[in-house]
Amino acid sequence: MQDDSRPNRRSFLGAAAATLGASAVLASYARAQSSETIHKGTMDHSASNPGPVNKALLGENGSSNNPPDTDHGDVNPFWYSFDLAHRRIQEGGWTRQVTQKELPDSKDLAGVNMRLTAGSYRELHWHTANEWAYMLYGSARVTVLNPDGTIAIDDVGVGDLWVAPAGYPHSIQGLGPDGCEFLLVFDQGTFSEYQTFLLSEWVAHTPTELLLKNMGISREAAAKFPKEEEYIFPGTIPGAVEDDRRVVGGKAVESKISYVFSMRSMKANFEDAGGSVRIVDSRNFGASTAVAAGLVVLKPGAIREMHWHPNAAEWQYWLAGSGRMTVFASSAKARTMDFHANDVGFVPAVAGHMIENTGTEDVVFLEMFKSSVFSDISLNQWIRRLPPQMVMEHLHLEQSEIRKIPQESSPVLPR
Ligand code: MN
Ligand code: MN
């Protein structure tokens, strides 16, 4: 039970953040923490921290500094932020990545965050991993060539997805008025944007005589090929997508497979007062056979229920808001960490977890899995499917209490 005479940490922080500077917020945060007695020892001298402090990091992750009493043991890293990653800036945009180097347990998935200014290209390329992408800002033209010679040419906007299968050559170009920024997810933890197959590098590393025989072009033309990688570089904003489709050969060469999907604007699979969940996998987006994804919105105070995924590890990208996630990693190991926009979270396969919106605005995050289908198990639903006697003898709950537990999976609570 909450004692109403105590300041509520969430409302206290929200009000403080709105009116005070960063250092004042930190001071009030410490007071609010101690008034809630989150951890034995925070009330007395045991939690004092007289040595040097990185105040900015401490303010970002209070749950590491003053963990809940229930946290225990050494859980491997499950938080990183694109805002800590090296940003490779070139004329035309930039890129940065969070891979298995940053999150050692993330063997299945890695992520890249990329910006292209209007007209600029992510150079024509392909790679060994499957690519799954979500548009964060602006719009882009995406092309994917199929082995049968047909090509998909599409424009994607905010909240849209695209995929490029492993080995299929593809391109991304920023459109007007201000290009785009997007998230790329690859189904290889060790993936690196520095190790893709680039058109420019192949022609630069092929003997000219062979290029002439292969392409039938003149020696003068071949001499103009780039001598090193282009990777990200400025270009011309293209015209209408229909014109591009027509000029390459129209319907006759048009891909029968769609590699794009509107995720943000689709009808929610689940929606209640606490938020919503949208799920995209191979069942509603046929081309997405490598990665399944959920887009979750949590209202302030709401939680993503206690659950786990039987088929895959989870790789998260936070688009908005502030929250905390607790990961239960078996053997009595559990850790709670705080997350903010542009952070990456990771949950090992089958590990229990829950997420709470601790801020004053909506939390929006993507959860991705190396799987053709999304699958999760709800702790509540499991408990309610069991004979009550079995639950009573495990959790020492009265029948009347068991009946209060939601009977069906409710990915976002409260209803
Ligand atoms: Mn790619
Ligand atoms: Mn999950």
Short mmCIF file of C-alpha atoms and ligand atoms in Angstrom, two decimals:
data_model
loop_
_atom_site.label_atom_id
_atom_site.label_comp_id
_atom_site.label_asym_id
_atom_site.label_seq_id
_atom_site.Cartn_x
_atom_site.Cartn_y
_atom_site.Cartn_z
CA MET A 1 0.00 0.00 0.00
CA GLN A 2 1.20 3.48 -0.86
CA ASP A 3 1.35 5.92 2.05
CA ASP A 4 -0.30 9.06 0.66
CA SER A 5 1.72 11.34 2.95
CA ARG A 6 4.86 10.35 1.05
CA PRO A 7 5.68 12.01 -2.24
CA ASN A 8 5.08 9.72 -5.17
CA ARG A 9 8.40 9.26 -6.94
CA ARG A 10 6.93 9.55 -10.40
CA SER A 11 4.88 12.72 -9.89
CA PHE A 12 7.66 14.22 -7.78
CA LEU A 13 10.23 13.63 -10.51
CA GLY A 14 7.95 14.85 -13.25
CA ALA A 15 7.21 18.11 -11.48
CA ALA A 16 10.85 18.58 -10.57
CA ALA A 17 12.06 17.93 -14.10
CA ALA A 18 9.68 20.52 -15.45
CA THR A 19 10.81 23.33 -13.17
CA LEU A 20 14.35 22.61 -12.00
CA GLY A 21 17.77 22.25 -13.58
CA ALA A 22 19.62 18.92 -13.83
CA SER A 23 21.53 19.18 -10.55
CA ALA A 24 18.43 20.18 -8.63
CA VAL A 25 16.60 17.21 -10.17
CA LEU A 26 19.38 14.90 -8.95
CA ALA A 27 19.13 16.25 -5.42
CA SER A 28 15.36 15.89 -5.35
CA TYR A 29 15.69 12.43 -6.89
CA ALA A 30 17.89 11.34 -3.97
CA ARG A 31 15.33 12.70 -1.50
CA ALA A 32 12.45 11.04 -3.29
CA GLN A 33 14.30 7.72 -3.38
CA SER A 34 14.99 7.74 0.36
CA SER A 35 11.43 8.72 1.18
CA GLU A 36 10.15 5.63 -0.63
CA THR A 37 12.56 3.23 1.10
CA ILE A 38 13.18 1.28 -2.08
CA HIS A 39 16.20 -0.46 -0.61
CA LYS A 40 17.18 -1.34 2.90
CA GLY A 41 20.09 0.93 3.58
CA THR A 42 18.95 3.88 1.51
CA MET A 43 17.56 5.37 4.73
CA ASP A 44 20.82 5.07 6.66
CA HIS A 45 24.50 5.66 5.96
CA SER A 46 25.01 2.35 4.13
CA ALA A 47 24.01 3.72 0.75
CA SER A 48 26.10 6.86 1.03
CA ASN A 49 28.37 7.37 -1.95
CA PRO A 50 31.09 9.85 -0.97
CA GLY A 51 33.56 9.13 -3.78
CA PRO A 52 33.58 10.54 -7.32
CA VAL A 53 30.28 10.36 -9.18
CA ASN A 54 29.31 10.66 -12.86
CA LYS A 55 26.17 12.68 -12.11
CA ALA A 56 24.71 12.47 -15.60
CA LEU A 57 24.90 8.66 -15.71
CA LEU A 58 23.65 8.37 -12.15
CA GLY A 59 20.65 10.50 -13.04
CA GLU A 60 19.95 8.35 -16.12
CA ASN A 61 20.04 5.06 -14.25
CA GLY A 62 18.80 5.40 -10.69
CA SER A 63 17.77 1.72 -10.72
CA SER A 64 21.43 0.67 -10.87
CA ASN A 65 22.43 3.06 -8.11
CA ASN A 66 19.51 2.23 -5.81
CA PRO A 67 18.33 -1.17 -7.06
CA PRO A 68 15.12 -2.73 -5.78
CA ASP A 69 15.69 -5.15 -2.89
CA THR A 70 14.69 -7.98 -5.20
CA ASP A 71 17.63 -7.48 -7.60
CA HIS A 72 20.31 -10.10 -7.02
CA GLY A 73 23.42 -11.60 -8.58
CA ASP A 74 25.40 -10.70 -11.67
CA VAL A 75 23.16 -10.39 -14.70
CA ASN A 76 25.08 -9.87 -17.95
CA PRO A 77 24.78 -6.45 -19.64
CA PHE A 78 21.34 -5.77 -21.14
CA TRP A 79 21.45 -2.01 -21.63
CA TYR A 80 23.30 0.12 -24.17
CA SER A 81 22.51 3.32 -26.01
CA PHE A 82 23.09 4.42 -29.59
CA ASP A 83 24.07 7.74 -27.96
CA LEU A 84 27.21 6.02 -26.63
CA ALA A 85 28.14 4.46 -29.98
CA HIS A 86 30.72 5.94 -32.34
CA ARG A 87 28.97 7.96 -35.06
CA ARG A 88 30.55 7.57 -38.49
CA ILE A 89 29.74 10.85 -40.22
CA GLN A 90 30.19 11.29 -43.98
CA GLU A 91 28.88 13.82 -46.43
CA GLY A 92 25.25 12.71 -46.84
CA GLY A 93 24.62 11.29 -43.39
CA TRP A 94 25.93 9.01 -40.66
CA THR A 95 25.70 5.59 -39.07
CA ARG A 96 26.32 3.96 -35.68
CA GLN A 97 25.79 0.46 -34.37
CA VAL A 98 25.10 -1.63 -31.26
CA THR A 99 26.20 -5.22 -31.75
CA GLN A 100 27.36 -8.23 -29.77
CA LYS A 101 30.47 -6.21 -28.89
CA GLU A 102 28.31 -3.96 -26.72
CA LEU A 103 25.80 -6.62 -25.59
CA PRO A 104 27.85 -9.85 -25.38
CA ASP A 105 24.82 -12.16 -24.96
CA SER A 106 23.09 -10.82 -28.10
CA LYS A 107 24.24 -13.50 -30.54
CA ASP A 108 21.12 -13.38 -32.72
CA LEU A 109 20.53 -9.69 -33.42
CA ALA A 110 22.48 -6.46 -33.87
CA GLY A 111 21.27 -2.95 -34.70
CA VAL A 112 22.32 0.05 -36.76
CA ASN A 113 20.97 3.60 -36.58
CA MET A 114 21.43 5.59 -39.78
CA ARG A 115 20.70 9.06 -41.13
CA LEU A 116 20.56 10.03 -44.82
CA THR A 117 20.02 13.63 -45.88
CA ALA A 118 17.64 14.41 -48.77
CA GLY A 119 18.85 12.69 -51.93
CA SER A 120 21.73 10.90 -50.18
CA TYR A 121 22.33 7.17 -50.59
CA ARG A 122 23.29 4.22 -48.46
CA GLU A 123 25.34 2.76 -51.31
CA LEU A 124 24.06 -0.23 -53.31
CA HIS A 125 25.11 -3.31 -51.32
CA TRP A 126 24.28 -6.70 -49.89
CA HIS A 127 25.31 -8.69 -46.82
CA THR A 128 25.32 -12.09 -45.15
CA ALA A 129 22.59 -11.19 -42.62
CA ASN A 130 18.89 -10.62 -43.13
CA GLU A 131 17.93 -6.95 -42.73
CA TRP A 132 14.81 -5.65 -40.96
CA ALA A 133 14.24 -1.89 -40.79
CA TYR A 134 11.94 0.68 -39.17
CA MET A 135 11.68 4.30 -40.30
CA LEU A 136 12.08 6.75 -37.38
CA TYR A 137 12.01 10.07 -39.23
CA GLY A 138 11.36 11.31 -42.75
CA SER A 139 11.14 9.05 -45.77
CA ALA A 140 13.28 7.00 -48.14
CA ARG A 141 13.15 5.10 -51.41
CA VAL A 142 14.11 1.45 -50.99
CA THR A 143 14.94 -1.04 -53.76
CA VAL A 144 15.40 -4.83 -53.44
CA LEU A 145 16.34 -7.12 -56.36
CA ASN A 146 15.05 -10.72 -56.40
CA PRO A 147 17.11 -13.60 -57.82
CA ASP A 148 14.43 -14.00 -60.54
CA GLY A 149 15.31 -10.54 -61.87
CA THR A 150 12.23 -8.72 -60.60
CA ILE A 151 12.73 -5.64 -58.46
CA ALA A 152 10.79 -3.95 -55.67
CA ILE A 153 10.93 -0.13 -55.63
CA ASP A 154 9.03 1.49 -52.77
CA ASP A 155 8.87 4.64 -50.67
CA VAL A 156 8.73 4.26 -46.88
CA GLY A 157 7.74 6.85 -44.26
CA VAL A 158 7.70 7.14 -40.47
CA GLY A 159 6.47 3.94 -38.83
CA ASP A 160 6.97 1.84 -41.99
CA LEU A 161 9.13 -1.29 -42.18
CA TRP A 162 11.19 -2.88 -44.89
CA VAL A 163 13.18 -6.09 -45.11
CA ALA A 164 16.04 -7.20 -47.36
CA PRO A 165 16.80 -10.94 -47.38
CA ALA A 166 20.40 -12.07 -46.84
CA GLY A 167 22.37 -11.79 -50.08
CA TYR A 168 19.71 -9.77 -51.94
CA PRO A 169 21.16 -6.48 -53.28
CA HIS A 170 19.36 -3.36 -52.09
CA SER A 171 19.56 0.41 -51.73
CA ILE A 172 18.23 3.16 -49.48
CA GLN A 173 17.96 6.81 -50.55
CA GLY A 174 16.75 9.74 -48.45
CA LEU A 175 13.80 11.68 -49.94
CA GLY A 176 12.73 15.30 -49.53
CA PRO A 177 12.38 17.54 -47.69
CA ASP A 178 14.94 16.38 -45.09
CA GLY A 179 15.93 12.79 -45.83
CA CYS A 180 15.42 10.21 -43.11
CA GLU A 181 16.67 8.42 -40.02
CA PHE A 182 16.00 4.72 -39.46
CA LEU A 183 16.78 1.65 -37.39
CA LEU A 184 18.24 -1.45 -39.06
CA VAL A 185 18.18 -4.83 -37.29
CA PHE A 186 20.27 -7.77 -38.53
CA ASP A 187 19.89 -11.44 -37.59
CA GLN A 188 23.58 -11.81 -36.69
CA GLY A 189 24.89 -10.51 -33.37
CA THR A 190 28.34 -9.91 -34.90
CA PHE A 191 26.99 -8.00 -37.90
CA SER A 192 28.95 -4.87 -38.81
CA GLU A 193 27.96 -2.08 -41.18
CA TYR A 194 31.68 -1.87 -41.98
CA GLN A 195 31.62 -5.34 -43.55
CA THR A 196 28.96 -5.26 -46.24
CA PHE A 197 29.45 -6.04 -49.94
CA LEU A 198 29.66 -2.69 -51.74
CA LEU A 199 29.19 -2.16 -55.48
CA SER A 200 31.96 0.46 -55.54
CA GLU A 201 34.50 -1.83 -53.88
CA TRP A 202 33.79 -4.76 -56.19
CA VAL A 203 34.36 -2.76 -59.36
CA ALA A 204 37.43 -1.12 -57.77
CA HIS A 205 38.90 -4.55 -57.09
CA THR A 206 38.20 -6.18 -60.46
CA PRO A 207 40.80 -6.06 -63.28
CA THR A 208 39.69 -3.57 -65.93
CA GLU A 209 39.91 -6.13 -68.78
CA LEU A 210 37.44 -8.36 -66.93
CA LEU A 211 35.11 -5.43 -66.23
CA LEU A 212 35.07 -4.62 -69.97
CA LYS A 213 34.32 -8.24 -70.91
CA ASN A 214 31.60 -8.52 -68.27
CA MET A 215 29.82 -5.20 -68.79
CA GLY A 216 30.57 -4.43 -72.42
CA ILE A 217 31.35 -0.83 -71.55
CA SER A 218 34.14 1.33 -72.96
CA ARG A 219 37.55 1.61 -71.30
CA GLU A 220 36.94 5.36 -70.81
CA ALA A 221 33.69 4.69 -68.96
CA ALA A 222 35.29 2.05 -66.72
CA ALA A 223 38.06 4.51 -65.83
CA LYS A 224 35.43 6.69 -64.11
CA PHE A 225 34.38 4.02 -61.62
CA PRO A 226 34.95 4.94 -57.97
CA LYS A 227 38.34 3.78 -56.67
CA GLU A 228 37.19 3.22 -53.10
CA GLU A 229 33.96 2.75 -51.14
CA GLU A 230 31.22 5.37 -51.38
CA TYR A 231 29.09 3.93 -48.54
CA ILE A 232 27.07 7.09 -47.73
CA PHE A 233 27.16 9.90 -50.27
CA PRO A 234 24.99 12.74 -51.64
CA GLY A 235 22.73 12.24 -54.66
CA THR A 236 19.76 13.72 -56.45
CA ILE A 237 16.28 13.56 -54.90
CA PRO A 238 14.38 11.20 -57.23
CA GLY A 239 10.99 11.86 -58.86
CA ALA A 240 7.78 9.91 -58.25
CA VAL A 241 8.18 6.23 -57.36
CA GLU A 242 5.81 5.31 -60.23
CA ASP A 243 8.25 6.91 -62.68
CA ASP A 244 11.17 4.87 -61.33
CA ARG A 245 9.10 1.67 -61.60
CA ARG A 246 8.10 2.52 -65.19
CA VAL A 247 11.60 3.44 -66.37
CA VAL A 248 13.10 0.10 -65.25
CA GLY A 249 10.49 -1.92 -67.16
CA GLY A 250 7.12 -1.63 -65.42
CA LYS A 251 4.94 -4.58 -64.40
CA ALA A 252 7.07 -7.10 -66.30
CA VAL A 253 9.98 -6.67 -63.88
CA GLU A 254 8.02 -5.75 -60.75
CA SER A 255 8.60 -7.93 -57.66
CA LYS A 256 5.61 -10.06 -56.69
CA ILE A 257 6.90 -10.01 -53.13
CA SER A 258 6.39 -6.85 -51.07
CA TYR A 259 9.34 -5.90 -48.89
CA VAL A 260 7.60 -2.98 -47.15
CA PHE A 261 4.90 -2.84 -44.47
CA SER A 262 3.13 -0.07 -42.54
CA MET A 263 3.55 -1.05 -38.89
CA ARG A 264 2.66 2.09 -36.97
CA SER A 265 -0.62 2.61 -38.84
CA MET A 266 -1.84 -1.00 -38.67
CA LYS A 267 -4.68 -1.92 -36.31
CA ALA A 268 -3.32 -2.82 -32.86
CA ASN A 269 -3.36 -6.53 -31.93
CA PHE A 270 -4.01 -5.47 -28.37
CA GLU A 271 -5.15 -2.14 -26.97
CA ASP A 272 -6.41 -1.02 -23.57
CA ALA A 273 -6.17 1.92 -21.18
CA GLY A 274 -2.54 1.00 -20.47
CA GLY A 275 -1.37 1.13 -24.07
CA SER A 276 -1.13 -1.04 -27.17
CA VAL A 277 0.84 -3.75 -28.97
CA ARG A 278 1.29 -4.18 -32.72
CA ILE A 279 2.86 -7.41 -33.93
CA VAL A 280 4.44 -7.93 -37.36
CA ASP A 281 5.90 -11.27 -38.39
CA SER A 282 5.69 -13.67 -41.34
CA ARG A 283 1.97 -14.22 -40.67
CA ASN A 284 0.96 -10.67 -41.69
CA PHE A 285 4.14 -9.58 -43.54
CA GLY A 286 5.16 -12.56 -45.65
CA ALA A 287 8.66 -11.31 -46.49
CA SER A 288 9.60 -10.98 -42.81
CA THR A 289 10.71 -14.57 -42.29
CA ALA A 290 13.88 -13.74 -40.29
CA VAL A 291 12.67 -11.20 -37.73
CA ALA A 292 9.43 -10.93 -35.75
CA ALA A 293 8.62 -7.65 -34.01
CA GLY A 294 6.26 -5.96 -31.59
CA LEU A 295 5.68 -2.21 -31.32
CA VAL A 296 4.60 -1.44 -27.76
CA VAL A 297 3.08 1.75 -26.33
CA LEU A 298 2.86 2.07 -22.53
CA LYS A 299 0.95 4.93 -20.92
CA PRO A 300 2.52 6.56 -17.82
CA GLY A 301 2.41 4.07 -14.95
CA ALA A 302 1.43 1.13 -17.18
CA ILE A 303 3.47 -2.06 -17.47
CA ARG A 304 4.32 -4.62 -20.13
CA GLU A 305 3.17 -7.67 -18.16
CA MET A 306 5.51 -10.30 -16.66
CA HIS A 307 6.26 -12.65 -19.56
CA TRP A 308 8.90 -14.43 -21.57
CA HIS A 309 9.48 -15.62 -25.12
CA PRO A 310 9.87 -19.39 -25.60
CA ASN A 311 11.45 -19.13 -29.05
CA ALA A 312 14.03 -16.34 -29.05
CA ALA A 313 16.04 -13.64 -27.28
CA GLU A 314 14.57 -10.11 -27.40
CA TRP A 315 16.39 -7.05 -28.77
CA GLN A 316 14.69 -3.76 -27.90
CA TYR A 317 14.88 -0.27 -29.31
CA TRP A 318 13.34 2.56 -27.29
CA LEU A 319 11.71 5.27 -29.42
CA ALA A 320 10.25 7.48 -26.69
CA GLY A 321 9.69 7.90 -22.97
CA SER A 322 11.39 6.59 -19.85
CA GLY A 323 10.92 3.28 -18.10
CA ARG A 324 12.59 0.48 -16.28
CA MET A 325 12.95 -3.20 -17.10
CA THR A 326 13.65 -6.05 -14.73
CA VAL A 327 15.19 -9.20 -16.23
CA PHE A 328 14.95 -12.49 -14.33
CA ALA A 329 17.84 -14.66 -15.52
CA SER A 330 17.20 -17.87 -13.47
CA SER A 331 19.37 -18.98 -10.50
CA ALA A 332 17.92 -16.15 -8.38
CA LYS A 333 19.55 -13.59 -10.70
CA ALA A 334 17.59 -10.43 -11.46
CA ARG A 335 18.50 -6.88 -12.39
CA THR A 336 16.58 -3.68 -12.99
CA MET A 337 17.80 -0.93 -15.32
CA ASP A 338 16.36 2.32 -16.64
CA PHE A 339 15.75 3.03 -20.31
CA HIS A 340 15.22 6.18 -22.34
CA ALA A 341 14.71 7.13 -25.98
CA ASN A 342 17.49 5.79 -28.28
CA ASP A 343 18.51 3.07 -25.80
CA VAL A 344 18.84 -0.60 -26.67
CA GLY A 345 17.65 -3.38 -24.35
CA PHE A 346 18.33 -7.10 -24.47
CA VAL A 347 16.57 -10.08 -22.88
CA PRO A 348 18.13 -13.57 -23.12
CA ALA A 349 15.92 -16.28 -24.66
CA VAL A 350 13.24 -17.51 -22.23
CA ALA A 351 14.31 -15.07 -19.48
CA GLY A 352 11.38 -13.51 -17.58
CA HIS A 353 11.00 -9.76 -17.87
CA MET A 354 8.65 -6.83 -17.34
CA ILE A 355 8.76 -3.15 -18.26
CA GLU A 356 7.21 -0.22 -16.41
CA ASN A 357 6.65 3.29 -17.71
CA THR A 358 8.19 5.42 -14.94
CA GLY A 359 7.94 8.73 -16.81
CA THR A 360 5.26 11.27 -17.58
CA GLU A 361 4.95 10.60 -21.34
CA ASP A 362 4.16 7.45 -23.33
CA VAL A 363 6.89 4.83 -23.57
CA VAL A 364 7.23 3.50 -27.12
CA PHE A 365 9.58 0.64 -27.87
CA LEU A 366 10.19 -2.08 -30.44
CA GLU A 367 10.85 -5.67 -29.39
CA MET A 368 12.55 -7.81 -32.05
CA PHE A 369 13.22 -11.54 -32.27
CA LYS A 370 15.19 -13.77 -34.63
CA SER A 371 12.13 -15.81 -35.57
CA SER A 372 9.50 -16.00 -38.28
CA VAL A 373 6.78 -15.73 -35.62
CA PHE A 374 6.22 -13.68 -32.48
CA SER A 375 5.58 -15.83 -29.43
CA ASP A 376 5.24 -15.03 -25.75
CA ILE A 377 4.04 -16.61 -22.53
CA SER A 378 2.08 -14.64 -19.97
CA LEU A 379 2.82 -15.40 -16.32
CA ASN A 380 -0.75 -14.46 -15.37
CA GLN A 381 -2.31 -16.67 -18.03
CA TRP A 382 -0.14 -19.62 -17.01
CA ILE A 383 -1.20 -19.26 -13.37
CA ARG A 384 -4.90 -19.03 -14.34
CA ARG A 385 -4.77 -22.13 -16.58
CA LEU A 386 -3.56 -24.28 -13.68
CA PRO A 387 -5.79 -26.10 -11.20
CA PRO A 388 -6.22 -23.63 -8.28
CA GLN A 389 -5.03 -26.22 -5.76
CA MET A 390 -1.70 -26.38 -7.59
CA VAL A 391 -1.35 -22.59 -7.49
CA MET A 392 -2.36 -22.43 -3.79
CA GLU A 393 0.31 -24.94 -2.86
CA HIS A 394 3.03 -23.14 -4.84
CA LEU A 395 2.34 -19.47 -4.09
CA HIS A 396 0.33 -19.84 -0.85
CA LEU A 397 -2.51 -17.82 -2.41
CA GLU A 398 -6.14 -18.07 -1.31
CA GLN A 399 -8.68 -18.93 -4.01
CA SER A 400 -10.13 -15.42 -3.78
CA GLU A 401 -6.71 -13.92 -4.54
CA ILE A 402 -6.08 -16.29 -7.46
CA ARG A 403 -9.35 -15.12 -9.03
CA LYS A 404 -8.04 -11.52 -9.08
CA ILE A 405 -5.22 -12.46 -11.46
CA PRO A 406 -6.12 -11.69 -15.12
CA GLN A 407 -7.28 -14.88 -16.77
CA GLU A 408 -6.05 -14.02 -20.25
CA SER A 409 -2.76 -12.68 -21.49
CA SER A 410 -2.83 -8.90 -21.28
CA PRO A 411 0.49 -7.73 -22.73
CA VAL A 412 -0.13 -4.22 -21.43
CA LEU A 413 -1.56 -3.58 -17.94
CA PRO A 414 -3.71 -2.18 -16.44
CA ARG A 415 -6.60 -2.94 -18.76
MN MN B 1 21.59 -3.42 -45.97
MN MN B 2 9.29 -9.35 -24.14
#
